[in-house]
Every structure is written in structure tokens, then in C-alpha cells.
Short mmCIF file of N, CA, C and O in Angstrom, two decimals:
data_model
loop_
_atom_site.label_atom_id
_atom_site.label_comp_id
_atom_site.label_asym_id
_atom_site.label_seq_id
_atom_site.Cartn_x
_atom_site.Cartn_y
_atom_site.Cartn_z
N MET A 249 0.81 -1.18 0.00
CA MET A 249 0.00 0.00 0.00
C MET A 249 0.86 1.25 0.00
O MET A 249 0.52 2.22 -0.65
N VAL A 250 1.94 1.20 0.76
CA VAL A 250 2.83 2.35 0.80
C VAL A 250 3.42 2.58 -0.58
O VAL A 250 3.53 3.70 -1.05
N LEU A 251 3.78 1.48 -1.24
CA LEU A 251 4.38 1.58 -2.57
C LEU A 251 3.38 2.15 -3.57
O LEU A 251 3.74 2.91 -4.45
N ALA A 252 2.12 1.77 -3.42
CA ALA A 252 1.09 2.28 -4.33
C ALA A 252 0.90 3.77 -4.14
O ALA A 252 0.63 4.50 -5.09
N ARG A 253 1.03 4.24 -2.94
CA ARG A 253 0.87 5.68 -2.69
C ARG A 253 2.02 6.49 -3.28
O ARG A 253 1.85 7.63 -3.65
N GLU A 254 3.22 5.90 -3.34
CA GLU A 254 4.38 6.63 -3.83
C GLU A 254 4.51 6.51 -5.34
O GLU A 254 5.51 6.92 -5.91
N ASP A 255 3.57 5.96 -6.01
CA ASP A 255 3.55 5.80 -7.46
C ASP A 255 4.78 5.04 -7.98
O ASP A 255 5.47 5.48 -8.89
N ILE A 256 5.05 3.90 -7.41
CA ILE A 256 6.14 3.06 -7.89
C ILE A 256 5.57 2.14 -8.95
O ILE A 256 4.58 1.44 -8.74
N ASP A 257 6.20 2.16 -10.09
CA ASP A 257 5.73 1.35 -11.21
C ASP A 257 6.44 0.00 -11.18
O ASP A 257 7.66 -0.10 -11.42
N PHE A 258 5.68 -1.03 -10.88
CA PHE A 258 6.26 -2.37 -10.79
C PHE A 258 6.74 -2.86 -12.15
O PHE A 258 7.72 -3.62 -12.24
N GLU A 259 6.13 -2.43 -13.20
CA GLU A 259 6.56 -2.83 -14.55
C GLU A 259 7.96 -2.28 -14.85
O GLU A 259 8.79 -2.97 -15.42
N ASN A 260 8.20 -1.03 -14.46
CA ASN A 260 9.53 -0.45 -14.67
C ASN A 260 10.58 -1.20 -13.85
O ASN A 260 11.70 -1.45 -14.31
N LEU A 261 10.25 -1.56 -12.62
CA LEU A 261 11.18 -2.33 -11.78
C LEU A 261 11.48 -3.67 -12.42
O LEU A 261 12.63 -4.13 -12.44
N LYS A 262 10.43 -4.30 -12.93
CA LYS A 262 10.61 -5.61 -13.56
C LYS A 262 11.48 -5.48 -14.80
O LYS A 262 12.39 -6.29 -15.03
N ARG A 263 11.25 -4.47 -15.64
CA ARG A 263 12.06 -4.25 -16.84
C ARG A 263 13.52 -3.98 -16.48
O ARG A 263 14.44 -4.50 -17.10
N GLU A 264 13.75 -3.17 -15.46
CA GLU A 264 15.12 -2.87 -15.03
C GLU A 264 15.82 -4.12 -14.54
O GLU A 264 17.00 -4.35 -14.82
N ALA A 265 15.09 -4.94 -13.79
CA ALA A 265 15.67 -6.20 -13.31
C ALA A 265 15.98 -7.12 -14.48
O ALA A 265 17.03 -7.78 -14.51
N ASP A 266 15.09 -7.16 -15.47
CA ASP A 266 15.33 -7.98 -16.65
C ASP A 266 16.55 -7.48 -17.42
O ASP A 266 17.38 -8.26 -17.89
N VAL A 267 16.67 -6.17 -17.55
CA VAL A 267 17.81 -5.59 -18.25
C VAL A 267 19.10 -5.91 -17.51
O VAL A 267 20.11 -6.28 -18.12
N GLU A 268 19.09 -5.79 -16.20
CA GLU A 268 20.28 -6.11 -15.42
C GLU A 268 20.67 -7.57 -15.59
O GLU A 268 21.85 -7.91 -15.73
N MET A 269 19.68 -8.46 -15.60
CA MET A 269 19.94 -9.88 -15.77
C MET A 269 20.51 -10.14 -17.16
O MET A 269 21.46 -10.92 -17.32
N LEU A 270 19.96 -9.47 -18.17
CA LEU A 270 20.48 -9.63 -19.53
C LEU A 270 21.92 -9.14 -19.64
O LEU A 270 22.76 -9.78 -20.27
N VAL A 271 22.21 -8.01 -19.00
CA VAL A 271 23.57 -7.48 -19.03
C VAL A 271 24.53 -8.46 -18.35
O VAL A 271 25.62 -8.73 -18.87
N LYS A 272 24.13 -9.01 -17.20
CA LYS A 272 24.98 -9.98 -16.51
C LYS A 272 25.21 -11.20 -17.38
O LYS A 272 26.34 -11.70 -17.48
N ASN A 273 24.15 -11.69 -18.04
CA ASN A 273 24.30 -12.85 -18.90
C ASN A 273 25.21 -12.55 -20.09
O ASN A 273 26.01 -13.40 -20.50
N MET A 274 25.08 -11.33 -20.65
CA MET A 274 25.94 -10.96 -21.77
C MET A 274 27.40 -10.87 -21.34
O MET A 274 28.30 -11.30 -22.05
N VAL A 275 27.64 -10.33 -20.15
CA VAL A 275 29.01 -10.24 -19.64
C VAL A 275 29.58 -11.64 -19.43
O VAL A 275 30.73 -11.93 -19.81
N GLN A 276 28.78 -12.54 -18.87
CA GLN A 276 29.23 -13.91 -18.66
C GLN A 276 29.51 -14.59 -20.00
O GLN A 276 30.50 -15.30 -20.16
N ALA A 277 28.62 -14.35 -20.99
CA ALA A 277 28.81 -14.95 -22.31
C ALA A 277 30.09 -14.40 -22.95
O ALA A 277 30.86 -15.16 -23.55
N ASN A 278 30.32 -13.10 -22.83
CA ASN A 278 31.54 -12.52 -23.40
C ASN A 278 32.79 -13.07 -22.72
O ASN A 278 33.80 -13.34 -23.37
N ASN A 279 32.73 -13.25 -21.41
CA ASN A 279 33.86 -13.84 -20.69
C ASN A 279 34.11 -15.27 -21.15
O ASN A 279 35.26 -15.69 -21.33
N MET A 280 33.04 -16.02 -21.35
CA MET A 280 33.18 -17.41 -21.80
C MET A 280 33.76 -17.44 -23.22
O MET A 280 34.62 -18.27 -23.52
N ILE A 281 33.30 -16.54 -24.08
CA ILE A 281 33.83 -16.48 -25.45
C ILE A 281 35.33 -16.15 -25.42
O ILE A 281 36.12 -16.77 -26.13
N ALA A 282 35.71 -15.20 -24.59
CA ALA A 282 37.13 -14.84 -24.48
C ALA A 282 37.95 -16.03 -23.98
O ALA A 282 39.05 -16.30 -24.50
N HIS A 283 37.42 -16.74 -23.01
CA HIS A 283 38.11 -17.92 -22.48
C HIS A 283 38.26 -18.99 -23.56
O HIS A 283 39.33 -19.59 -23.71
N LEU A 284 37.19 -19.22 -24.32
CA LEU A 284 37.24 -20.22 -25.38
C LEU A 284 38.22 -19.82 -26.48
O LEU A 284 38.92 -20.67 -27.04
N LYS A 285 38.29 -18.52 -26.79
CA LYS A 285 39.26 -18.06 -27.78
C LYS A 285 40.68 -18.30 -27.29
O LYS A 285 41.55 -18.71 -28.07
N ASP A 286 40.92 -18.04 -26.00
CA ASP A 286 42.25 -18.31 -25.44
C ASP A 286 42.60 -19.78 -25.56
O ASP A 286 43.72 -20.14 -25.94
N GLU A 287 41.65 -20.63 -25.24
CA GLU A 287 41.88 -22.07 -25.36
C GLU A 287 42.14 -22.47 -26.81
O GLU A 287 42.98 -23.33 -27.09
N GLN A 288 41.40 -21.84 -27.72
CA GLN A 288 41.58 -22.13 -29.14
C GLN A 288 43.00 -21.76 -29.58
O GLN A 288 43.65 -22.52 -30.29
N PHE A 289 43.50 -20.60 -29.14
CA PHE A 289 44.86 -20.20 -29.48
C PHE A 289 45.88 -21.17 -28.88
O PHE A 289 46.86 -21.53 -29.53
N GLU A 290 45.63 -21.60 -27.64
CA GLU A 290 46.54 -22.56 -27.01
C GLU A 290 46.55 -23.87 -27.78
O GLU A 290 47.61 -24.47 -27.98
N MET A 291 45.38 -24.31 -28.22
CA MET A 291 45.31 -25.56 -28.99
C MET A 291 46.02 -25.40 -30.34
O MET A 291 46.71 -26.33 -30.78
N ARG A 292 45.88 -24.25 -30.99
CA ARG A 292 46.59 -24.02 -32.25
C ARG A 292 48.09 -24.05 -32.04
O ARG A 292 48.83 -24.64 -32.82
N ASP A 293 48.54 -23.42 -30.96
CA ASP A 293 49.97 -23.43 -30.66
C ASP A 293 50.47 -24.85 -30.40
O ASP A 293 51.54 -25.24 -30.86
N GLU A 294 49.68 -25.62 -29.67
CA GLU A 294 50.04 -27.01 -29.39
C GLU A 294 50.11 -27.82 -30.68
O GLU A 294 51.02 -28.62 -30.88
N LEU A 295 49.14 -27.61 -31.57
CA LEU A 295 49.16 -28.30 -32.86
C LEU A 295 50.39 -27.92 -33.67
O LEU A 295 51.02 -28.78 -34.30
N LYS A 296 50.75 -26.64 -33.65
CA LYS A 296 51.95 -26.21 -34.37
C LYS A 296 53.19 -26.87 -33.81
O LYS A 296 54.06 -27.32 -34.55
N ARG A 297 53.27 -26.94 -32.47
CA ARG A 297 54.43 -27.60 -31.84
C ARG A 297 54.47 -29.08 -32.22
O ARG A 297 55.55 -29.62 -32.50
N GLN A 298 53.31 -29.72 -32.23
CA GLN A 298 53.28 -31.13 -32.60
C GLN A 298 53.67 -31.33 -34.06
O GLN A 298 54.40 -32.27 -34.39
N GLU A 299 53.20 -30.45 -34.94
CA GLU A 299 53.58 -30.55 -36.35
C GLU A 299 55.08 -30.35 -36.53
O GLU A 299 55.71 -31.05 -37.33
N GLU A 300 55.66 -29.40 -35.78
CA GLU A 300 57.10 -29.19 -35.85
C GLU A 300 57.86 -30.42 -35.36
O GLU A 300 58.85 -30.83 -35.96
N THR A 301 57.37 -31.01 -34.28
CA THR A 301 58.01 -32.22 -33.75
C THR A 301 57.93 -33.35 -34.75
O THR A 301 58.93 -34.06 -34.99
N ILE A 302 56.76 -33.52 -35.37
CA ILE A 302 56.60 -34.58 -36.37
C ILE A 302 57.53 -34.33 -37.55
O ILE A 302 58.17 -35.26 -38.06
N SER A 303 57.63 -33.10 -37.98
CA SER A 303 58.52 -32.75 -39.09
C SER A 303 59.97 -33.08 -38.75
O SER A 303 60.70 -33.65 -39.56
N LYS A 304 60.38 -32.71 -37.52
CA LYS A 304 61.75 -33.02 -37.11
C LYS A 304 61.99 -34.52 -37.06
O LYS A 304 63.05 -35.01 -37.48
N LEU A 305 61.02 -35.27 -36.55
CA LEU A 305 61.16 -36.72 -36.49
C LEU A 305 61.23 -37.34 -37.89
O LEU A 305 62.00 -38.27 -38.12
N GLU A 306 60.43 -36.80 -38.82
CA GLU A 306 60.49 -37.30 -40.19
C GLU A 306 61.85 -37.00 -40.81
O GLU A 306 62.41 -37.86 -41.51
N ASP A 307 62.39 -35.81 -40.55
CA ASP A 307 63.72 -35.48 -41.06
C ASP A 307 64.77 -36.42 -40.48
O ASP A 307 65.65 -36.92 -41.20
N ASP A 308 64.68 -36.67 -39.17
CA ASP A 308 65.62 -37.59 -38.53
C ASP A 308 65.49 -38.99 -39.12
O ASP A 308 66.50 -39.67 -39.34
N ALA A 309 64.26 -39.42 -39.39
CA ALA A 309 64.05 -40.75 -39.97
C ALA A 309 64.68 -40.83 -41.36
O ALA A 309 65.31 -41.84 -41.72
N ARG A 310 64.51 -39.75 -42.15
CA ARG A 310 65.12 -39.74 -43.49
C ARG A 310 66.64 -39.78 -43.39
O ARG A 310 67.30 -40.51 -44.15
N LYS A 311 67.21 -39.02 -42.45
CA LYS A 311 68.66 -39.03 -42.27
C LYS A 311 69.14 -40.41 -41.84
O LYS A 311 70.15 -40.92 -42.35
N ASP A 312 68.42 -41.02 -40.90
CA ASP A 312 68.79 -42.37 -40.45
C ASP A 312 68.69 -43.37 -41.60
O ASP A 312 69.54 -44.25 -41.73
N LYS A 313 67.67 -43.22 -42.42
CA LYS A 313 67.49 -44.14 -43.54
C LYS A 313 68.66 -44.00 -44.51
O LYS A 313 69.20 -45.00 -44.99
N ARG A 314 69.03 -42.73 -44.81
CA ARG A 314 70.17 -42.52 -45.71
C ARG A 314 71.45 -43.10 -45.10
O ARG A 314 72.25 -43.74 -45.78
N TRP A 315 71.65 -42.88 -43.81
CA TRP A 315 72.84 -43.38 -43.12
C TRP A 315 72.86 -44.90 -43.15
O TRP A 315 73.91 -45.51 -43.42
N ASN A 316 71.70 -45.51 -42.89
CA ASN A 316 71.63 -46.97 -42.92
C ASN A 316 71.89 -47.51 -44.32
O ASN A 316 72.55 -48.55 -44.47
N MET A 317 71.37 -46.82 -45.35
CA MET A 317 71.63 -47.26 -46.71
C MET A 317 73.12 -47.15 -47.03
O MET A 317 73.69 -48.04 -47.68
N PHE A 318 73.76 -46.08 -46.57
CA PHE A 318 75.19 -45.92 -46.78
C PHE A 318 75.96 -47.09 -46.15
O PHE A 318 76.81 -47.70 -46.79
N TRP A 319 75.65 -47.38 -44.89
CA TRP A 319 76.34 -48.46 -44.20
C TRP A 319 76.04 -49.81 -44.84
O TRP A 319 76.92 -50.67 -44.94
N ARG A 320 74.82 -49.99 -45.27
CA ARG A 320 74.46 -51.26 -45.91
C ARG A 320 75.25 -51.44 -47.21
O ARG A 320 75.79 -52.51 -47.48
N ASN A 321 75.33 -50.38 -48.02
CA ASN A 321 76.11 -50.45 -49.25
C ASN A 321 77.58 -50.69 -48.94
O ASN A 321 78.25 -51.48 -49.62
N HIS A 322 78.09 -50.02 -47.91
CA HIS A 322 79.48 -50.20 -47.50
C HIS A 322 79.72 -51.65 -47.06
O HIS A 322 80.73 -52.26 -47.43
N LEU A 323 78.80 -52.17 -46.27
CA LEU A 323 78.95 -53.56 -45.81
C LEU A 323 78.83 -54.54 -46.97
O LEU A 323 79.56 -55.54 -47.02
N ASP A 324 77.92 -54.28 -47.91
CA ASP A 324 77.79 -55.15 -49.08
C ASP A 324 79.09 -55.16 -49.88
O ASP A 324 79.54 -56.21 -50.33
N ASP A 325 79.71 -53.98 -50.02
CA ASP A 325 80.99 -53.91 -50.72
C ASP A 325 82.05 -54.72 -49.99
O ASP A 325 82.83 -55.46 -50.61
N ASN A 326 82.07 -54.59 -48.67
CA ASN A 326 83.06 -55.35 -47.88
C ASN A 326 82.82 -56.85 -47.98
O ASN A 326 83.76 -57.63 -48.05
N ILE A 327 81.55 -57.24 -47.97
CA ILE A 327 81.23 -58.67 -48.09
C ILE A 327 81.68 -59.19 -49.45
O ILE A 327 82.27 -60.29 -49.54
N ASP A 328 81.41 -58.42 -50.50
CA ASP A 328 81.84 -58.83 -51.83
C ASP A 328 83.35 -58.99 -51.90
O ASP A 328 83.87 -59.99 -52.43
N LYS A 329 84.09 -58.02 -51.35
CA LYS A 329 85.55 -58.10 -51.35
C LYS A 329 86.03 -59.29 -50.53
O LYS A 329 86.97 -59.99 -50.93
N THR A 330 85.40 -59.53 -49.41
CA THR A 330 85.79 -60.66 -48.56
C THR A 330 85.54 -61.98 -49.28
O THR A 330 86.38 -62.90 -49.21
N GLN A 331 84.42 -62.08 -49.99
CA GLN A 331 84.14 -63.31 -50.73
C GLN A 331 85.17 -63.55 -51.83
O GLN A 331 85.60 -64.69 -52.05
N ILE A 332 85.58 -62.48 -52.49
CA ILE A 332 86.59 -62.62 -53.54
C ILE A 332 87.92 -63.06 -52.93
O ILE A 332 88.57 -64.00 -53.44
N VAL A 333 88.31 -62.45 -51.84
CA VAL A 333 89.56 -62.84 -51.17
C VAL A 333 89.48 -64.28 -50.71
O VAL A 333 90.44 -65.06 -50.88
N LEU A 334 88.37 -64.70 -50.14
CA LEU A 334 88.24 -66.09 -49.69
C LEU A 334 88.27 -67.07 -50.86
O LEU A 334 88.85 -68.17 -50.76
N ALA A 335 87.67 -66.69 -51.98
CA ALA A 335 87.71 -67.57 -53.17
C ALA A 335 89.15 -67.72 -53.66
O ALA A 335 89.58 -68.83 -54.03
N ILE A 336 89.92 -66.63 -53.66
CA ILE A 336 91.32 -66.71 -54.08
C ILE A 336 92.12 -67.58 -53.12
O ILE A 336 92.91 -68.44 -53.54
N VAL A 337 91.94 -67.35 -51.81
CA VAL A 337 92.65 -68.14 -50.81
C VAL A 337 92.27 -69.61 -50.93
O VAL A 337 93.14 -70.50 -50.84
N PHE A 338 91.01 -69.90 -51.17
CA PHE A 338 90.55 -71.29 -51.32
C PHE A 338 91.19 -71.92 -52.55
O PHE A 338 91.65 -73.08 -52.50
N SER A 339 91.25 -71.15 -53.64
CA SER A 339 91.88 -71.68 -54.87
C SER A 339 93.35 -71.95 -54.64
O SER A 339 93.88 -73.00 -55.08
N ILE A 340 94.05 -71.03 -53.98
CA ILE A 340 95.47 -71.24 -53.68
C ILE A 340 95.64 -72.46 -52.78
O ILE A 340 96.57 -73.26 -52.96
N ASN A 341 94.76 -72.64 -51.83
CA ASN A 341 94.83 -73.78 -50.91
C ASN A 341 94.66 -75.09 -51.69
O ASN A 341 95.37 -76.06 -51.44
N ILE A 342 93.73 -75.11 -52.62
CA ILE A 342 93.51 -76.34 -53.42
C ILE A 342 94.75 -76.62 -54.27
O ILE A 342 95.22 -77.77 -54.35
N ILE A 343 95.30 -75.57 -54.90
CA ILE A 343 96.50 -75.76 -55.72
C ILE A 343 97.66 -76.23 -54.86
O ILE A 343 98.40 -77.16 -55.22
N PHE A 344 97.84 -75.64 -53.70
CA PHE A 344 98.92 -76.03 -52.79
C PHE A 344 98.72 -77.47 -52.32
O PHE A 344 99.70 -78.26 -52.29
N ALA A 345 97.50 -77.86 -52.00
CA ALA A 345 97.23 -79.25 -51.58
C ALA A 345 97.49 -80.21 -52.70
O ALA A 345 98.05 -81.33 -52.49
N TYR A 346 97.17 -79.85 -53.94
CA TYR A 346 97.43 -80.71 -55.09
C TYR A 346 98.94 -80.90 -55.31
O TYR A 346 99.40 -82.00 -55.58
N LEU A 347 99.67 -79.78 -55.20
CA LEU A 347 101.11 -79.86 -55.40
C LEU A 347 101.79 -80.67 -54.31
O LEU A 347 102.77 -81.40 -54.58
N ILE A 348 101.32 -80.57 -53.10
CA ILE A 348 101.93 -81.32 -52.01
C ILE A 348 101.64 -82.81 -52.15
O ILE A 348 102.49 -83.65 -51.85
N SER A 349 100.43 -83.14 -52.61
CA SER A 349 100.09 -84.58 -52.73
C SER A 349 100.85 -85.25 -53.86
O SER A 349 100.99 -86.47 -53.84
N HIS A 350 101.36 -84.54 -54.83
CA HIS A 350 102.11 -85.18 -55.93
C HIS A 350 103.55 -85.02 -55.71
O HIS A 350 104.51 -84.73 -55.73
#
């Protein structure tokens, strides 16, 4: 009754309260959007770091592959040379055994 005598408009109070609630919700939404953008940037940075790591690992794998191919070719050459030397030594041994037996 006291409020009615002082001409307080309940509709205006309700609208003001609604506006305040909307403003609070908008502020919360803006804060959440800012937080999500920060997380998005962090995730992009993490993806970039992972891509760089993968690239480095791929480069290392290519270098290792080239190094292994070099060593394999080197070992194949050594094996071929060793086989030739053993064939010569075996032939000399057979000739020497033949000469000794006669």
C-alpha cells in the first residue's frame, strides 16, 4: 500500500531487473567467449608444436634411412671383397694341396 501511494511502477522495476539480468548474462557470455578463444589459441599453438616435432622426427628418420643405406652399401661392398679374397685363398689352398700330394 505504501508503494502504491508513492507511485512506484512495478513494470519499470521488472524491466530494469530484466535488463540487469540480460547485461549480466551478456558479460558472462563474453567472458566465456574470451576464455574459449584463449583455449583455441593454445590448442593451435600445441598443434603447431606437434607438427614441428613430427617434421623433425620425419627429417631424422630420413637421415637415419640414408645413413643406414650408406652403411648397408658399404657392408655389401666389404662382403663382396671378402668373398673374392676367400675364393682366391681357397683356390690357392687347393693348388697347394694338389702340389703337395704329388
